[in-house]
Short mmCIF file of C-alpha atoms in Angstrom, two decimals:
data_model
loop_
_atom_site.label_atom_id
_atom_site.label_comp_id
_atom_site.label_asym_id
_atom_site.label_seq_id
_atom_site.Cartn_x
_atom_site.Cartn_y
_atom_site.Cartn_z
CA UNK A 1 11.30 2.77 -6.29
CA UNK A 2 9.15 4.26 -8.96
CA UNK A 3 8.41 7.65 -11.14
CA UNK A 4 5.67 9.42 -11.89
CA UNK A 5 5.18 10.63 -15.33
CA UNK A 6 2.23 12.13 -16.84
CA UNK A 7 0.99 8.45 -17.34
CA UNK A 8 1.03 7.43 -13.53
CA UNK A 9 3.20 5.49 -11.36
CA UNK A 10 6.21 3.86 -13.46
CA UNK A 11 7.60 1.15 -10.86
CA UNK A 12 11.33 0.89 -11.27
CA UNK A 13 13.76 -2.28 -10.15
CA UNK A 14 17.20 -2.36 -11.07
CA UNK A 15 18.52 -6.53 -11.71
CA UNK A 16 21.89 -6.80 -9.65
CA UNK A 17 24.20 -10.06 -9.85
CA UNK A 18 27.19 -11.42 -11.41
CA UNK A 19 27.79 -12.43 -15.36
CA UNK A 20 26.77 -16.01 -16.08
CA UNK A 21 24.28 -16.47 -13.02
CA UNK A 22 21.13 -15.61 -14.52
CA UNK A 23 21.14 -12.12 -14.17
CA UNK A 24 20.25 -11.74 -18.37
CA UNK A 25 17.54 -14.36 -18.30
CA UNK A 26 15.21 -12.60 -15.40
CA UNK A 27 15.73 -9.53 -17.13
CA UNK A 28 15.29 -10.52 -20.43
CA UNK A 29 11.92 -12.96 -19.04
CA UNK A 30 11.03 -9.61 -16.94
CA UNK A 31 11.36 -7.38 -20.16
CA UNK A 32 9.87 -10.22 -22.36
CA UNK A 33 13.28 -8.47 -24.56
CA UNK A 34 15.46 -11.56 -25.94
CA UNK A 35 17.93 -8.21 -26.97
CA UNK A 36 19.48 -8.60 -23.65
CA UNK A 37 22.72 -9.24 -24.27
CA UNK A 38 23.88 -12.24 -21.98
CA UNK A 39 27.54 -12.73 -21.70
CA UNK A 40 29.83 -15.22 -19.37
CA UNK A 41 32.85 -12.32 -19.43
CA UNK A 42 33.45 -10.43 -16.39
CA UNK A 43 32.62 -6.55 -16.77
CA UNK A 44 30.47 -6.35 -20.05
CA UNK A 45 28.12 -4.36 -18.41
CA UNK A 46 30.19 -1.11 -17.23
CA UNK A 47 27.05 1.41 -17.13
CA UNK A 48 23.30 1.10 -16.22
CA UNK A 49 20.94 0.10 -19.00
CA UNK A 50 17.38 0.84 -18.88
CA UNK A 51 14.55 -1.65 -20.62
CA UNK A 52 11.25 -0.13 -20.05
CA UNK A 53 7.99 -2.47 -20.77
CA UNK A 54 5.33 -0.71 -22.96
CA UNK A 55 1.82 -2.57 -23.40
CA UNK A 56 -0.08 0.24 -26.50
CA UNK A 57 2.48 2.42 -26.31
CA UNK A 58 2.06 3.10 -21.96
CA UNK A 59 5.45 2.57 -19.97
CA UNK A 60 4.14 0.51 -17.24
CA UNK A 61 7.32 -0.96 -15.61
CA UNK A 62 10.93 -0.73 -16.09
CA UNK A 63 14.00 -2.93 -15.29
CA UNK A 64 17.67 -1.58 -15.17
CA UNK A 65 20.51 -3.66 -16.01
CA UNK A 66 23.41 -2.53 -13.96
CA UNK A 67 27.21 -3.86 -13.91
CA UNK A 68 28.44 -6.37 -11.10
CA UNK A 69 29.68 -5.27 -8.10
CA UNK A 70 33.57 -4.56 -8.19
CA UNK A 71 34.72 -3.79 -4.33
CA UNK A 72 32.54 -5.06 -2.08
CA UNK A 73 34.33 -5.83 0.58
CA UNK A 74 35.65 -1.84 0.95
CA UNK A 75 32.39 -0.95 -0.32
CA UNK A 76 31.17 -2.17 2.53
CA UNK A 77 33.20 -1.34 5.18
CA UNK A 78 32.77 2.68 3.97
CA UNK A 79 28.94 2.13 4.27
CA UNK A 80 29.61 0.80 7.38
CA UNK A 81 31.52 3.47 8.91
CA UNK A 82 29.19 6.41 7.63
CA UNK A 83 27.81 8.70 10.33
CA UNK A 84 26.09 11.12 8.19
CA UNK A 85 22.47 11.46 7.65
CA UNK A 86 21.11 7.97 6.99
CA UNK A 87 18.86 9.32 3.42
CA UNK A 88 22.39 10.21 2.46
CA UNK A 89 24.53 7.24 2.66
CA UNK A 90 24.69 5.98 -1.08
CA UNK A 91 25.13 9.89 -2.30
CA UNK A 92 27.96 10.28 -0.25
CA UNK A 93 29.33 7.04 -1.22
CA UNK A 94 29.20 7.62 -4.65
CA UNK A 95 30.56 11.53 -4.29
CA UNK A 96 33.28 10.19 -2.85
CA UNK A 97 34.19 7.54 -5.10
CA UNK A 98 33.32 9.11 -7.94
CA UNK A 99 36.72 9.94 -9.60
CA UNK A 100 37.68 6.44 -8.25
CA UNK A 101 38.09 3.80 -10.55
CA UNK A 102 38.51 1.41 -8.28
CA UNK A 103 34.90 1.77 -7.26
CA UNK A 104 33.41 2.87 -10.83
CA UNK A 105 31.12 -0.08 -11.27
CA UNK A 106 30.06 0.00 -7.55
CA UNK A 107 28.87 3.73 -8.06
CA UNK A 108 27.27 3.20 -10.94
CA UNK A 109 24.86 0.13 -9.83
CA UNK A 110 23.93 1.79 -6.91
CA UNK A 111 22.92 5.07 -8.84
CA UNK A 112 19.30 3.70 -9.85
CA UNK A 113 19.16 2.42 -6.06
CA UNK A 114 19.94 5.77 -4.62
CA UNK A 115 17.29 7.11 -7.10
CA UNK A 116 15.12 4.86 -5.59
CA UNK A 117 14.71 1.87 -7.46
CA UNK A 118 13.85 -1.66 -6.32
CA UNK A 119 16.64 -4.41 -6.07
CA UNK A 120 16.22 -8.12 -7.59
CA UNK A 121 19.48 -9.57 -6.76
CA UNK A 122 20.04 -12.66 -8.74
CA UNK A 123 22.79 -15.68 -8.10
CA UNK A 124 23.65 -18.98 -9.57
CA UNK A 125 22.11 -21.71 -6.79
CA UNK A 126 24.55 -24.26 -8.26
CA UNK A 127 27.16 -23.22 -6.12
CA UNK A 128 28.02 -22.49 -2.49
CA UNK A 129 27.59 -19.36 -0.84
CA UNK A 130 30.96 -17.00 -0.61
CA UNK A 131 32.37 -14.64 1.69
CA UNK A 132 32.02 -11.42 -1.21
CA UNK A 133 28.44 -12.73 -1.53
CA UNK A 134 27.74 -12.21 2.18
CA UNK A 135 29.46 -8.74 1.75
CA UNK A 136 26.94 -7.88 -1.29
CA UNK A 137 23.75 -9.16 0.45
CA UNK A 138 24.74 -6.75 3.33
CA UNK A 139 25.78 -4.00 0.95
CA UNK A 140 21.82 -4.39 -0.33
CA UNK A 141 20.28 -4.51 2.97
CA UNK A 142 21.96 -1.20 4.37
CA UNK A 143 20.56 0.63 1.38
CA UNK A 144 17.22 -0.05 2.75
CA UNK A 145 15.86 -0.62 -0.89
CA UNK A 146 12.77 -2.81 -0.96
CA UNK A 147 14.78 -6.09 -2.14
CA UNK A 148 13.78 -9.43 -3.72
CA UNK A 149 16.43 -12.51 -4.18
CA UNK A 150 16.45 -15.00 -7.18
CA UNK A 151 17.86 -18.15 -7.03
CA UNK A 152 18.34 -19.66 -10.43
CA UNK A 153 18.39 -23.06 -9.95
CA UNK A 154 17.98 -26.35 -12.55
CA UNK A 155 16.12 -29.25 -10.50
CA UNK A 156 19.32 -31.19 -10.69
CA UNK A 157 21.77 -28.57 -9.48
CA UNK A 158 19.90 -27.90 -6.04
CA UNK A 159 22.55 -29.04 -3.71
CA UNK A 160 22.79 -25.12 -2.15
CA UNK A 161 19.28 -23.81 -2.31
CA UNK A 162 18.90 -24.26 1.18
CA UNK A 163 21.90 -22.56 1.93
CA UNK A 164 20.61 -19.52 -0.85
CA UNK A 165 17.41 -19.27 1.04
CA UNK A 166 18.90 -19.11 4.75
CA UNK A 167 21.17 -16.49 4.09
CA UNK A 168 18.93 -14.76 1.95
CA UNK A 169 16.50 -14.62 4.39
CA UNK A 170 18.26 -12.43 6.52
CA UNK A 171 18.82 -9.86 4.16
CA UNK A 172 15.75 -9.84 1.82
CA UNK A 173 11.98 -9.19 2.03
CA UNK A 174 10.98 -12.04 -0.61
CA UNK A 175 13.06 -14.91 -2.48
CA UNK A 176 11.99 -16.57 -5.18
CA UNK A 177 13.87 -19.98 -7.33
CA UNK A 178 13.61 -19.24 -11.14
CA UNK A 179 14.87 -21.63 -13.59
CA UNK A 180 16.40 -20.10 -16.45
CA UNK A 181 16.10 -22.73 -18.71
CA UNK A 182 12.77 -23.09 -18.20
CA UNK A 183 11.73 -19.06 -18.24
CA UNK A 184 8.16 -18.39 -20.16
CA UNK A 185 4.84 -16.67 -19.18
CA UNK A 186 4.07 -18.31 -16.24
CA UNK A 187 7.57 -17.43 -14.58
CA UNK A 188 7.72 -13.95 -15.50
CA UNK A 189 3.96 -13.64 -13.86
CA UNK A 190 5.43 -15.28 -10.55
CA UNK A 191 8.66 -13.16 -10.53
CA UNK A 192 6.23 -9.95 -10.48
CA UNK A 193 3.70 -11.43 -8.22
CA UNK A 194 6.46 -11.85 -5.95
CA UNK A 195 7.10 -7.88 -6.49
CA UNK A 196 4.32 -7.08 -4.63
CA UNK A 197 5.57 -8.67 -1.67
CA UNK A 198 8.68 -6.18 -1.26
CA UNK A 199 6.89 -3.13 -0.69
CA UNK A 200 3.27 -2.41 -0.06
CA UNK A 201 3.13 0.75 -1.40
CA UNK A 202 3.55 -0.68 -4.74
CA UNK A 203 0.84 -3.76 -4.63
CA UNK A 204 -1.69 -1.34 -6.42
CA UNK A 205 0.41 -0.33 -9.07
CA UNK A 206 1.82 -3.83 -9.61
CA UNK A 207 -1.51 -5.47 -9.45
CA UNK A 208 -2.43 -3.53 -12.73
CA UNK A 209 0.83 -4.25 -14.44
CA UNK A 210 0.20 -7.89 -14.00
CA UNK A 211 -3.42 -7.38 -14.92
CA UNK A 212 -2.22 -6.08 -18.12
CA UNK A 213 -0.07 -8.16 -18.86
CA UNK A 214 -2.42 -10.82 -18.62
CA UNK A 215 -4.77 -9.20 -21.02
CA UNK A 216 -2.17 -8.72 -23.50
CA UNK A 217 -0.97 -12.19 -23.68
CA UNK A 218 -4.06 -13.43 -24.10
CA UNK A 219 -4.92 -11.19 -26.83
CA UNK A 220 -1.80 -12.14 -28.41
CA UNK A 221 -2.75 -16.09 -27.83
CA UNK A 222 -5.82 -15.33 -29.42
CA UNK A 223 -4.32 -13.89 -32.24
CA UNK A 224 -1.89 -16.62 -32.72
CA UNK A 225 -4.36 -19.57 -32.19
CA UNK A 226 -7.58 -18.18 -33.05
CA UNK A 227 -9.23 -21.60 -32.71
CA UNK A 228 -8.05 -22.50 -29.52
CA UNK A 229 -9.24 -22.26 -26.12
CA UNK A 230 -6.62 -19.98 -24.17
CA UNK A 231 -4.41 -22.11 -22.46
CA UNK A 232 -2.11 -20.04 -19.52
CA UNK A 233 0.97 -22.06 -19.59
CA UNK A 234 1.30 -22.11 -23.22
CA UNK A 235 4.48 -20.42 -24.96
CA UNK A 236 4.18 -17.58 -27.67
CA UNK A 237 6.31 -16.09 -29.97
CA UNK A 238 7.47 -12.82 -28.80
CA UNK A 239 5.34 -9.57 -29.28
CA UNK A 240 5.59 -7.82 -32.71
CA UNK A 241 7.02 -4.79 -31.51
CA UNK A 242 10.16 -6.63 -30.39
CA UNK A 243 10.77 -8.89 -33.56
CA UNK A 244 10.45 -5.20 -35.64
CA UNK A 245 13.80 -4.33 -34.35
CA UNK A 246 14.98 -0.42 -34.06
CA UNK A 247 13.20 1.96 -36.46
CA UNK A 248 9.86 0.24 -36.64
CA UNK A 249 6.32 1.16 -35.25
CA UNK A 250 5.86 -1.35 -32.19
CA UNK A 251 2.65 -3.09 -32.52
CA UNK A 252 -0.18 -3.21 -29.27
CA UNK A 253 1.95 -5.18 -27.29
CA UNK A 254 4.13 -5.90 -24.21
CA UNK A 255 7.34 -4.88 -25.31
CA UNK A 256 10.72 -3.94 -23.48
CA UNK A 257 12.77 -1.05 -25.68
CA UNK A 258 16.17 -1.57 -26.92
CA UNK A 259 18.68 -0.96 -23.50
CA UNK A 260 19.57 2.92 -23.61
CA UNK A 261 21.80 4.86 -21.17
CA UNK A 262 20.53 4.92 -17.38
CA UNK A 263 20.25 8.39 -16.98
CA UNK A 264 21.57 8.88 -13.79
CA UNK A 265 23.22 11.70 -11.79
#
C-alpha cells in the first residue's frame, strides 16, 4: 500500500469505479490536479495513470487512476475458484489473463493492487445498487487490499445511500459520501482523514501528509489574502505549480504531476 523511496514512506491508493460516477472528481480533489481528464465514455481510461502529490518538491502521496472493470462477473468466479497460495491470487490472475483481451482492463486495474496499493472505490449514489456492482465489491474484498468506499451523492439525489452504505459495509473498512459538486479543501481533508481508518499501519504516515497539507494551504491563503484572518473552509485558486503547466518549475506547493504511465509489471 505504499513505497519507500529515499524520502520515506510514499502511501499509494489506486481510485477504482466506473466513467461518469465521480471517479475524476475524488481524484482530481485528492490530487488537488484539475488535469484529470473526466469523461462520460465507457473505456477512456485503458491503462493505469499515476498523479503523485508533491508539497517543495517531496512526493508525499500518490493516487492511480486505473480503467473500469470489464469482466467481473468471470473475474470473479476465477478468483473464486483459486487454490493456490493466497499472496498469489491477483499474480496468477493476471498471468493468466494476460494475453486475454477479454480481461485486459481487469488486469491492468488490479496491477497497482497486487503491488500493494490501497483501493478507494467510488460509485454514483443516485442510483440503485446492481448485480456487477455486488460482483466488484467482492472482487475488492478478496484482494484483501485495505479498502475505502465513496459515495458521491448531491443532497437531492439520496434516495440509495442507505442501500450504498449497507452493502458497502460488508465489503469495506471505511465509507465515506463526497459530493462532487461541492469538492474543495475541506473535502479532500475528510477523504484522507478517512484514509487513516483503512489501515493502521499507515495513520503515522498519513497524519503528516494531512499535516502538510494543512500548512501549505494556509501558506498559500496567506499569500493570497495577506490581510485576512485564515479562514479553513475558504476556496483558493489552485497551487502555482499546477497552473504552470508541463515544462515549468513548480512553485512550493501541493501539486499532483501531469498523469504518466503506471509502471507496472
Amino acid at each position: 500500500m505504499s513505497e519507500t523511496t529515499h524520502q520515506g514512506i510514499v502511501p499509494e491508493f489506486a481510485i477504482i469505479g466506473h466513467p461518469n460516477e465521480g471517479k475524476s472528481s475524488v481524484l482530481s480533489t485528492l490530487a488537488e490536479d484539475d488535469s484529470v481528464r473526466i469523461s462520460p465514455f465507457p473505456g477512456e481510461t485503458v491503462v493505469c495513470q499515476t498523479f503523485p502529490v508533491r508539497i517543495d518538491g517531496r512526493e508525499v502521496i500518490r493516487f492511480i487512476d486505473t480503467p473500469g472493470f470489464q469482466n467481473p462477473r468471470d473475474t470473479l468466479e476465477w478468483l473464486k475458484n483459486y487454490d493456490g497460495p493466497p499472496g498469489k491470487m491477483l499474480a496468477a490472475f493476471r498471468a493468466a489473463h494476460d494475453d486475454d483481451p477479454g480481461f485486459h482492463d481487469d488486469c491492468e486495474l488490479l496491477g497497482p493492487v497486487d503491488a500493494g496499493a490501497g483501493v478507494i472505490f467510488v460509485v454514483d449514489g443516485s442510483r440503485p445498487v446492481r448485480q456487477v456492482d455486488l460482483a466488484e465489491m467482492e472482487i475488492l474484498r478478496l484482494t484483501g487490499a485495505p479498502r475505502m468506499a465513496v459515495i458521491n451523492s448531491k443532497e437531492d439525489d439520496a434516495a440509495y445511500i442507505n442501500q450504498w452504505q449497507n452493502e458497502f459495509r460488508k465489503n469495506f473498512n471505511s465509507v465515506r459520501l463526497f459530493n462532487s459538486s461541492r469538492a474543495n479543501y475541506r473535502q479532500r481533508i475528510e477523504l484522507l482523514e478517512s484514509l487513516k481508518s483503512i489501515d493502521q499501519e499507515l495513520e503515522p504516515v498519513l497524519r503528516r501528509v494531512v499535516q502538510a497539507f494543512e500548512e501549505d494551504w494556509e501558506q498559500r491563503y496567506i499569500r493570497q489574502y495577506p490581510h485576512r484572518p485564515v479562514q479553513r473552509g475558504a476556496q483558493l485558486p489552485q497551487s502555482r505549480a499546477l497552473q504552470g503547466g508541463r515544462g515549468r518549475a513548480a512553485a512550493p506547493a501541493v501539486a499532483g504531476a501531469l498523469p504518466g504511465p503506471c509502471c507496472r509489471a
